[in-house]
Amino acid sequence: MYRSTFSRLRKSIFAKFTLSFILVGLLPLLALSYLSLNTFSGYMERYTVNNYEQMLLYAGRNVDDMYAKYNNISKVMYSYGVEGRYGHLGEAISAQKKTGDYRLASTVDDFLRTVLYTDSYLQNIFFVFPDGTTQRLTKENKSMDFRVSFPAPEWKTELLQDSRNLAFFPSHKQTYHTGTNPPVMTFARNLLDISMAGLQEHIVGTLYMDVGMGAFDEIFGQLALNPKDTVYVLDGSGNVLYSNRSERIGQVYTPAESGEYLRTEREIAGNGWKVVGEIYKEELFRTVTQMMNTVLVVILLCAVSLLIVALLFSRRFSGPIRSITREMTKVESGNFDTRVTVKTDDEIGLLGRGFNKMVVRLQSYIDEVYVAQIKQKQAELSALKSQIRPHYLYNTLEVIRMSAVANDDQEVGDMILSLSHQLKYVLDYGQETVTLLDEKSNIEQYFRLMVYRYGEHRLSLDFRFDAGLLGAAVPKLSIQPLVENAVYHGIMPKSGKGNIRITAELLPGELLCITVDDDGVGMTEETLEKVRSKLGSRTAGESGSIGLKNVHDRIQGLYGGNFGIEVSSSRHIGTSIRMTLPYQKEGNADAERHIGG
């Protein structure tokens, strides 16, 4: 179905016009848009990456400046003069220690105070003498925890190995202070006594400066980082000195393996550090993606506009032809009252006028044929009824004749009475349909004759009707042929007593279903298939199936091809004949009166 629809659409004038517009206008637009988007997106991505690399380079220079700043602060020890008598702090400390000058602590304290307030990120200043004596100064008056040794042994080892240069110790907790304190990083430098040139260097003391992590945060806070971006400051061994993800500080750096990140690094001259950035690509290129989406929307709007113009232009030319096609479809479905509205005098207008003339003449011919078919249908129904009545009377009279020969008694009179009732019912030509109650009464008269003929030890009949259905309309003489078929072809060939059950029920969809079941000899698959084939054929019923065939044809003639009878049977089990009709009420008052009586 979809293939045929597509084939018709592909061959239509509307499709051809539309396709021409698409090939001429839309395809070049899409090709040009594709090339432009690729060029533009490549440029924007390169610009974004370069911009980020420049920011990272700027951050690396700031880290280098920060390191140089605290390096220079630590060198103040060599230029700090004391009371104009000493050239630098180391000389003053050496001289005062030799003389036991009580002003030594005050000299160091003045120096610590000077250094502490030279930078806002300096938190604590310590000066440790070679004998382990420590002088300190803090901005928040923190108390020293004397249970923890200061400085840490590994710090002293590192300073001894390189006594002349600045040492850096990454973020750590201030365990040497009581209470809860934020993490800091520590810069340290040895103070050497260089008052006597040429002599072996002598360590006078060591300066330790605790710097808040805000020094790094200020540098990297200027970068426009997204939530999934990560920056690192690494030392020469790959240890993380700082990261915007604090949990990674102090760990060994491991590059992100996911292809979702863009990795960039910049060396910091002078100290072997480097800055590494891992930027989430989706966030980095989000602005580029948004711009691309905007461009795509514009392109899409242009394409849609072009397509709309193509459709409108094509419809203007193909509309009259499509109108004729729609009216032709109505004619195909049987509607001959349609006409095509002709608005032009061109070839399409001539086609529309010819179509209107054709419909008028076709309707005239069909009306004549339809009347003839109705008359033929009525004749067929009359023939079916006239065919079934002699057949029925022949079988009934044969039963009476056989009973009269066998029994010369009062039963013959009773049988003749039953026959008179049936003749009155059968020969009444006034009605095509009767109530289910009337059909039931006729079946009872017929079955009484069958019992007289064959005896109660051979036959039994059971009605299972809902009282509310007795007023339903059924075709006259539609159930009795089914019962007769069950008696002669189902019960009689069987040894012993046979049972016939007639059921009436209302199905969903307002359908009346009447079923005649018997427990007779049943039919083989081959015989059952022949019966079903005869029911489906258009020829008249043959001997042995005339009753079923005529009932089936009458039902379809009255109600349509969706109704009729169905036969199912199993060998040695029995046969079931199912008759389906539309549920209609007829003679409700009479039915209720009979039920009440």
PDB file of C-alpha atoms in Angstrom, residues 1 36 61 82 109 126 356 399 426 458 466 486 515 594:
ATOM      1  CA  MET A   1       0.000   0.000   0.000  1.00  0.00           C
ATOM      2  CA  SER A  36      30.341  27.611   5.142  1.00  0.00           C
ATOM      3  CA  ARG A  61      53.427  33.793  34.139  1.00  0.00           C
ATOM      4  CA  VAL A  82      69.734  46.495  62.158  1.00  0.00           C
ATOM      5  CA  ASP A 109      60.810  39.871  66.017  1.00  0.00           C
ATOM      6  CA  PHE A 126      58.781  31.407  61.601  1.00  0.00           C
ATOM      7  CA  ASN A 356     -18.874  16.143 -15.346  1.00  0.00           C
ATOM      8  CA  VAL A 399     -43.007 -39.122   8.377  1.00  0.00           C
ATOM      9  CA  VAL A 426     -45.228 -22.186   6.444  1.00  0.00           C
ATOM     10  CA  ARG A 458     -34.138 -41.769  20.070  1.00  0.00           C
ATOM     11  CA  ASP A 466     -32.860 -15.992  27.324  1.00  0.00           C
ATOM     12  CA  ALA A 486     -29.381 -32.497  12.786  1.00  0.00           C
ATOM     13  CA  THR A 515     -26.497 -22.330  17.655  1.00  0.00           C
ATOM     14  CA  HIS A 594     -46.788 -15.446  25.226  1.00  0.00           C
TER      15      HIS A 594
END
